mmCIF file of C-alpha atoms and ligand atoms in Angstrom:
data_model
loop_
_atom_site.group_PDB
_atom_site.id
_atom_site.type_symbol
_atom_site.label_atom_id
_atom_site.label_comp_id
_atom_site.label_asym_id
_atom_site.label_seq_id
_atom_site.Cartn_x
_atom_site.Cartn_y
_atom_site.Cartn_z
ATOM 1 C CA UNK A 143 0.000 0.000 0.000
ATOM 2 C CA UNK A 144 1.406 3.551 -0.807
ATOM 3 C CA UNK A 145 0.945 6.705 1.112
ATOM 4 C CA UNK A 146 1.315 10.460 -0.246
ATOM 5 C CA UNK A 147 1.554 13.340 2.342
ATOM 6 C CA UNK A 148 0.950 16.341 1.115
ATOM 7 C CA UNK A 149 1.296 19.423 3.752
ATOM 8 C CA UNK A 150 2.101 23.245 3.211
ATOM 9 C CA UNK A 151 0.396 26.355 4.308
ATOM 10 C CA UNK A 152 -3.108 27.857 4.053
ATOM 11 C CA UNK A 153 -4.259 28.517 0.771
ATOM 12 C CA UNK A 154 -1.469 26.803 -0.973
ATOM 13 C CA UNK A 155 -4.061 24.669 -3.384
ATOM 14 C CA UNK A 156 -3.244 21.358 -1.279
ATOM 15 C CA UNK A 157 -7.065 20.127 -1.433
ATOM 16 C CA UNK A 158 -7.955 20.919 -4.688
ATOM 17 C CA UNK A 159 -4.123 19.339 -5.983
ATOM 18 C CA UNK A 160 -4.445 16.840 -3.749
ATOM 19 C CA UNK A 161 -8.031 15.517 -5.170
ATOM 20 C CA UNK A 162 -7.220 15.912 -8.763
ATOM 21 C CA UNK A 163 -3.820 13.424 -8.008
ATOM 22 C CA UNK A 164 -6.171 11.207 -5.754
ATOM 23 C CA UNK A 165 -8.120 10.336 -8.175
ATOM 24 C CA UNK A 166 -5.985 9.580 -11.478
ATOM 25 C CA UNK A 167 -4.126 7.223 -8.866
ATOM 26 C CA UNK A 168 -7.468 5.773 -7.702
ATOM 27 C CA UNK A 169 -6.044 6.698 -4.284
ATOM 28 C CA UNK A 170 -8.447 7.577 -0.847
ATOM 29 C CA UNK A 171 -7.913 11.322 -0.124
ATOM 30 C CA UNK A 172 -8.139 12.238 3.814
ATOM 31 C CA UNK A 173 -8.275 16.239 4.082
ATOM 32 C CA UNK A 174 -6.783 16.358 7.648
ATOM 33 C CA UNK A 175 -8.217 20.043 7.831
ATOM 34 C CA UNK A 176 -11.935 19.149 7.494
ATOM 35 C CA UNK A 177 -11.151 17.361 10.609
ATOM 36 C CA UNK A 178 -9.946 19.846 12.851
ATOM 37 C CA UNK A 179 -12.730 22.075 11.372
ATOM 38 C CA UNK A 180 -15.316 20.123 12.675
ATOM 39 C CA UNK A 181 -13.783 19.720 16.343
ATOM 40 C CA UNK A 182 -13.882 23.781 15.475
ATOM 41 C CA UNK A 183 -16.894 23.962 14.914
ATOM 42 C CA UNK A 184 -17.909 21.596 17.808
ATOM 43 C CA UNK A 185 -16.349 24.127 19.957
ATOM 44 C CA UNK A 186 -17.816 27.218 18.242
ATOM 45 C CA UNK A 187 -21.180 25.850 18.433
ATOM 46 C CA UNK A 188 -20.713 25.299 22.383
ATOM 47 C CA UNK A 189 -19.401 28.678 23.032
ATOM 48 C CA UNK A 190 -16.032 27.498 24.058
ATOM 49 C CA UNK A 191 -13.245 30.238 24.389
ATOM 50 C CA UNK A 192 -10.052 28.672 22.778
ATOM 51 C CA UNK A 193 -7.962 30.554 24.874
ATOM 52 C CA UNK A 194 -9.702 28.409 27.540
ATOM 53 C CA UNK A 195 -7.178 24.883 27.650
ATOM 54 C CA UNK A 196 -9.596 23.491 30.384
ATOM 55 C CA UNK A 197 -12.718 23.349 28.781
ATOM 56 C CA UNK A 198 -11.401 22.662 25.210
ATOM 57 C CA UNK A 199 -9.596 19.585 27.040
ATOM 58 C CA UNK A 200 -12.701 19.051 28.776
ATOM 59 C CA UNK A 201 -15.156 19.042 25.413
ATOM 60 C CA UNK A 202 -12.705 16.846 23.498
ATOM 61 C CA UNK A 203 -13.980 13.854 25.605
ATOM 62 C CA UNK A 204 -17.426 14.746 24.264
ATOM 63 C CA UNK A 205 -16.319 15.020 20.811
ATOM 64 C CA UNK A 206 -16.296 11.908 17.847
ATOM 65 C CA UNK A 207 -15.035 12.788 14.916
ATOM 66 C CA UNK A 208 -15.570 10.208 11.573
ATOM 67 C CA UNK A 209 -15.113 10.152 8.109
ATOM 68 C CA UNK A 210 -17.155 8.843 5.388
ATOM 69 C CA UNK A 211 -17.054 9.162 1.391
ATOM 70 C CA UNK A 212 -20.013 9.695 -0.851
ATOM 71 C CA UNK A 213 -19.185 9.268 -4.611
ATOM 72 C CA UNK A 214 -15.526 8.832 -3.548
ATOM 73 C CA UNK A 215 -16.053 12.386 -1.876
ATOM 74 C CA UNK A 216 -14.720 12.680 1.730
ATOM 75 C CA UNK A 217 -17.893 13.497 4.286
ATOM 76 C CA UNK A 218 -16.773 14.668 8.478
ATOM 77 C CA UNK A 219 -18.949 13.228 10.780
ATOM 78 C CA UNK A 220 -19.221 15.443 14.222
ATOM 79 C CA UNK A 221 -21.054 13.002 16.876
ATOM 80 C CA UNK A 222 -22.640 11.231 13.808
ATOM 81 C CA UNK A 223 -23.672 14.743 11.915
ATOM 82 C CA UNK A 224 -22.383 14.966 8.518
ATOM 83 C CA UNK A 225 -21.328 18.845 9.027
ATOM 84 C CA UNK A 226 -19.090 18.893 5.844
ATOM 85 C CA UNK A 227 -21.061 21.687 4.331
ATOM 86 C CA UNK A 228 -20.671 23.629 7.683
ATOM 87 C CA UNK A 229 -17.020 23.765 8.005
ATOM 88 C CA UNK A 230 -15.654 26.148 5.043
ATOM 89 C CA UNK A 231 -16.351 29.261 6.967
ATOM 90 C CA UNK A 232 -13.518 32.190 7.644
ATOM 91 C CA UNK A 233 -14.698 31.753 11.628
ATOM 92 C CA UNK A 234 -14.224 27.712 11.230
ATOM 93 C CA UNK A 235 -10.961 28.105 10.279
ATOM 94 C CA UNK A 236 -9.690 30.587 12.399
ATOM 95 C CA UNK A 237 -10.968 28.647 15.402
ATOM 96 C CA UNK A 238 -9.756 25.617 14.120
ATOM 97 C CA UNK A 239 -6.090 27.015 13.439
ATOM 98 C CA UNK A 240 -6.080 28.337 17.147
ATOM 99 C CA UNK A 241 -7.817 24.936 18.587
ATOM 100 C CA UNK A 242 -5.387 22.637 17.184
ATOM 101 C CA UNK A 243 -2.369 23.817 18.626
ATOM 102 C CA UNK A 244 -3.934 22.158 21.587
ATOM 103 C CA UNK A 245 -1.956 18.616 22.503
ATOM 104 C CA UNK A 246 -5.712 16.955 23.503
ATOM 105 C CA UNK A 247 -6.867 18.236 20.140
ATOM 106 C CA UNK A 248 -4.032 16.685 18.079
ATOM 107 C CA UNK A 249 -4.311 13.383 19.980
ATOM 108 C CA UNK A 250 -8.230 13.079 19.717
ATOM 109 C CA UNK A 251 -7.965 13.134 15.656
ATOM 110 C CA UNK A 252 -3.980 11.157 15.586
ATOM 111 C CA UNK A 253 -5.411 7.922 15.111
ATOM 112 C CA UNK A 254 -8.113 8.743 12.988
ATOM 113 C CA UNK A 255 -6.114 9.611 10.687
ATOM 114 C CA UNK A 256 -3.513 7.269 11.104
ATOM 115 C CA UNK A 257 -5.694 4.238 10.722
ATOM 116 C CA UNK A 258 -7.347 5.570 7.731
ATOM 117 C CA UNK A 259 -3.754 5.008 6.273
ATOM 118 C CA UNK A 260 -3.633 1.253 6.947
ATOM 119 C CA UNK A 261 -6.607 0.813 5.079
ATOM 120 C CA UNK A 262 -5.709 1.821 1.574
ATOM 121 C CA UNK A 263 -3.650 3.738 -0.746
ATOM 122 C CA UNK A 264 -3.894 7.304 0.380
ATOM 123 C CA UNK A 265 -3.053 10.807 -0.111
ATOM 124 C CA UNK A 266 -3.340 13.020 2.962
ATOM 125 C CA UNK A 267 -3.188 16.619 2.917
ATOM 126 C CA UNK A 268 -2.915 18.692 6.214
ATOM 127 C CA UNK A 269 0.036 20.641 7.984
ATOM 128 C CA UNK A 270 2.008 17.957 9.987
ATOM 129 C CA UNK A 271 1.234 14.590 8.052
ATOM 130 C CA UNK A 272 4.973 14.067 6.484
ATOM 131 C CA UNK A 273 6.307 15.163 9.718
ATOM 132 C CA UNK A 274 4.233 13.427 12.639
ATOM 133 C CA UNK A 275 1.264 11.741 11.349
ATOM 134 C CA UNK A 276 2.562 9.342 8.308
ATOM 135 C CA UNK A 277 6.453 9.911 8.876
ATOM 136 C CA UNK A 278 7.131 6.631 6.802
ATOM 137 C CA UNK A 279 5.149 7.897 4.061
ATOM 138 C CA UNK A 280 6.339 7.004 0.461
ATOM 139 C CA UNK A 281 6.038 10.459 -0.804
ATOM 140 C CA UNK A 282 6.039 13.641 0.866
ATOM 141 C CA UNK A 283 5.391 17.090 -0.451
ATOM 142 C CA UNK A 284 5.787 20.574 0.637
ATOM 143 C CA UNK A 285 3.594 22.584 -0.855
ATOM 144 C CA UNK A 286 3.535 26.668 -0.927
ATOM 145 C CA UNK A 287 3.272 29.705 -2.455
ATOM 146 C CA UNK A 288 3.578 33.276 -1.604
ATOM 147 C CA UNK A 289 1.355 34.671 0.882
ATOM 148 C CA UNK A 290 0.382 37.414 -2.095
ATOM 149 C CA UNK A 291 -0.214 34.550 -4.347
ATOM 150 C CA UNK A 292 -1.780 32.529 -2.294
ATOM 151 C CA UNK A 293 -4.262 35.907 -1.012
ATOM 152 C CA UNK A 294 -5.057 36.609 -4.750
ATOM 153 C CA UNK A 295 -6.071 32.931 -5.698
ATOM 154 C CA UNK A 296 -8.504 33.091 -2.207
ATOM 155 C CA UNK A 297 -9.631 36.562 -3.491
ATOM 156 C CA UNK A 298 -10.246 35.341 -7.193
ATOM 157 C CA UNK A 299 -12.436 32.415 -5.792
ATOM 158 C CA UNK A 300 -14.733 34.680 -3.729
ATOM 159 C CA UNK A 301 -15.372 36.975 -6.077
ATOM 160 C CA UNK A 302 -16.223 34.090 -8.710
ATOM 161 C CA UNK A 303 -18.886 32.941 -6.410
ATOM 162 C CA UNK A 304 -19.883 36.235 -5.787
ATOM 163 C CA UNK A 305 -19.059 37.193 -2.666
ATOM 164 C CA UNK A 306 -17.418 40.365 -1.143
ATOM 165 C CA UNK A 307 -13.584 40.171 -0.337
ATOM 166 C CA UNK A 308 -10.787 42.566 1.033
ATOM 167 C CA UNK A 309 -7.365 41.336 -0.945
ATOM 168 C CA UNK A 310 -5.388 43.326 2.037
ATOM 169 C CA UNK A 311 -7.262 41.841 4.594
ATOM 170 C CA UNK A 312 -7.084 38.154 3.068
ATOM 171 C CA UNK A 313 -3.429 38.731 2.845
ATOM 172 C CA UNK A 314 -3.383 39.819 6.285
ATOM 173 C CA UNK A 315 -5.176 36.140 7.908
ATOM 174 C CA UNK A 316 -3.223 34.179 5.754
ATOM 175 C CA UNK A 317 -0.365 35.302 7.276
ATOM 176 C CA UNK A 318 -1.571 35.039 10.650
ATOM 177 C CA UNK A 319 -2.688 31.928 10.240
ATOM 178 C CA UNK A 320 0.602 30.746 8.883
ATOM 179 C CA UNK A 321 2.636 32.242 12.036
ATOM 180 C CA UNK A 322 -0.069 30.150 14.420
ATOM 181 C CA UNK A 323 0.750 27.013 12.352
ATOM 182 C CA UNK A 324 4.405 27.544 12.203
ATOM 183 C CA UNK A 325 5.284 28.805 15.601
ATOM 184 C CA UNK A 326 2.903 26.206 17.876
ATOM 185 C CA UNK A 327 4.738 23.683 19.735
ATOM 186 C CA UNK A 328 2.912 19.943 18.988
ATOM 187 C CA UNK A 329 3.507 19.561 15.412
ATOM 188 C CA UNK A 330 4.170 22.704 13.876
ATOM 189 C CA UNK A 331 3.795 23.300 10.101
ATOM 190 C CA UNK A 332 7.145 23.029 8.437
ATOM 191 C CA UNK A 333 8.958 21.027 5.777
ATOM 192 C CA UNK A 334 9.756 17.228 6.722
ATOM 193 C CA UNK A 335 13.102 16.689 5.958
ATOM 194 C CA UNK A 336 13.207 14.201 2.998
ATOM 195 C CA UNK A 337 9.605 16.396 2.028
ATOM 196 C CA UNK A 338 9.834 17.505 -1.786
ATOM 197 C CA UNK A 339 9.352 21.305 -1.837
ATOM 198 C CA UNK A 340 7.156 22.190 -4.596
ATOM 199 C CA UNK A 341 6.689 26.234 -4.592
ATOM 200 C CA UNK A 342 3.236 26.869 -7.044
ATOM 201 C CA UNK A 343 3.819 30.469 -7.499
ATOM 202 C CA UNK A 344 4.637 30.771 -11.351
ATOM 203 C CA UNK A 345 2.630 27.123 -11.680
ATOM 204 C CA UNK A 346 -0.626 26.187 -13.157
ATOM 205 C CA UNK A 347 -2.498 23.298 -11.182
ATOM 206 C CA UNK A 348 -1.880 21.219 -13.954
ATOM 207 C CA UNK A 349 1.986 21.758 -13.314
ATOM 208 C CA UNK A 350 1.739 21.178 -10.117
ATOM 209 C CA UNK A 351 -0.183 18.108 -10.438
ATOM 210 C CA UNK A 352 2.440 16.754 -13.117
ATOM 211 C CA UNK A 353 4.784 17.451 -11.218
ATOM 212 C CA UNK A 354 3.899 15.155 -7.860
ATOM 213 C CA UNK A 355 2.697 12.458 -10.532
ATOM 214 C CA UNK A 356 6.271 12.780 -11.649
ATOM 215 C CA UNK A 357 7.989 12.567 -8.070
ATOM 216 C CA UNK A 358 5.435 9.501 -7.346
ATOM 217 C CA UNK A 359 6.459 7.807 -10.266
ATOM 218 C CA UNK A 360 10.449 7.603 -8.743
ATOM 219 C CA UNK A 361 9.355 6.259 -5.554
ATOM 220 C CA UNK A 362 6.902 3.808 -6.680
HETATM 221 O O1 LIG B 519 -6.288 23.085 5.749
HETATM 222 P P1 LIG B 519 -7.363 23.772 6.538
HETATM 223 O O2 LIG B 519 -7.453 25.246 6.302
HETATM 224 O O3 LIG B 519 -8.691 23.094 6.376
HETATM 225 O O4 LIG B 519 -6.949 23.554 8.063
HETATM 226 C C1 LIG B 519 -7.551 24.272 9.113
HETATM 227 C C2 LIG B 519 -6.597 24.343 10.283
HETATM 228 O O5 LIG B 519 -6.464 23.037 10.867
HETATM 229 C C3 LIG B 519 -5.165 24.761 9.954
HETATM 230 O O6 LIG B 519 -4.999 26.162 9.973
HETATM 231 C C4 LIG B 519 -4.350 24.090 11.038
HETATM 232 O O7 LIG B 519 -4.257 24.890 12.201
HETATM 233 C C5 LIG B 519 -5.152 22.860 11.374
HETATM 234 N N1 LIG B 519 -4.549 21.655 10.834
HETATM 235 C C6 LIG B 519 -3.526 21.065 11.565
HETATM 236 N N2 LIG B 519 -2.970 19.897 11.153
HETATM 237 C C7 LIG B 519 -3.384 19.312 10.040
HETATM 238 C C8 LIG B 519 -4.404 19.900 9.247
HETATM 239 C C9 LIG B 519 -4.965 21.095 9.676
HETATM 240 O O8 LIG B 519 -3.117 21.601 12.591
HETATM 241 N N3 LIG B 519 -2.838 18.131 9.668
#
């Protein structure tokens, strides 16, 4: 069985990559995100301050995450509640960015995730998968772009679906979000070691794509 991790920053294009490459390899694809998202939103919804380590500790005993696909598309189950249209909010992600620098938090979704990989071929995307959660993985990738980039590609896609968006101010949580990922201590976002670093900046998705198909294709 082969494994792909995939990890880089927000807004780098690791989901939308990371499906496209899932599928021509007829591989499962585990978005590691969607599943701290829905502990987010499990704590949004309960009015839990994340500052608060006590009573996020506290409502992670309360909290069952699980996965499901529908037409090969990954589904998050909070408590049984299919909440993956719920999660794609600005205030989910924030939340979930803060809430999973918690150790109970990391721990409550670690096997999850790591049993999901004993299953089948997969390719995981998330922040710490080459470097904690699949650290024997065949392939690992580092993806990123420039915060700019990456703000402009998030602006583009709003304003295709119609919605209002501040290019400064998308620049502006990107970054923030990055230093929260980066600088946490349990499992910070950074580049494994033996990680591929693929920067996207001057790349289509199609280039990008190619080029991971291309990396897979030494290990296999
Ligand atoms: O990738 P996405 O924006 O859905 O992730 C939301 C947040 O979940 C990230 O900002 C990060 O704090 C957290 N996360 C993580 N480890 C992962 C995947 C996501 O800490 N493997």
């Amino acid at each position: 069985m082969y494994s792909i991790a995939i990890d880089g920053p927000a807004g780098a294009g690791k989901s939308t990559i990371a499906k496209t490459i899932a599928k021509k390899l007829e591989f499962i694809y585990v978005d590691t995100g969607a599943m701290y998202r829905a502990m987010a939103l499990y704590f949004i919804r309960n009015g839990i301050d994340p500052l608060d380590e006590n009573a996020i500790n506290a409502a992670c005993a309360d909290v069952h995450v699980g996965i499901a696909y529908e037409n090969g598309a990954q589904q998050v189950l909070l408590n049984g509640e299919n909440v993956t249209g719920l999660i794609r909010t600005e205030e989910v992600g924030n939340m979930a960015s803060k809430t999973s620098a918690y150790p109970t938090v990391r721990a409550t979704l670690l096997d999850l995730q790591r049993d999901l990989a004993k299953k089948a071929d997969i390719l995981m995307d998330g922040r710490d998968i080459g470097t904690n959660v699949l650290p024997d993985a065949d392939l690992k990738i580092y993806l990123t772009a420039s915060s700019e980039i990456r703000a402009r590609r998030r602006y583009n896609e709003l304003i295709e679906k119609g919605e209002k968006a501040d290019l400064a101010q998308i620049e502006k949580d990107i970054i923030i979000r990055d230093k929260q990922d980066m600088e946490r201590k349990i499992a910070p976002l950074k580049k494994a070691e033996d990680a591929v670093l693929v920067d996207s900046s001057d790349m289509t998705i199609e280039e990008v794509v190619e080029c991971i198909l291309e990396e897979f294709e030494k290990v296999k």
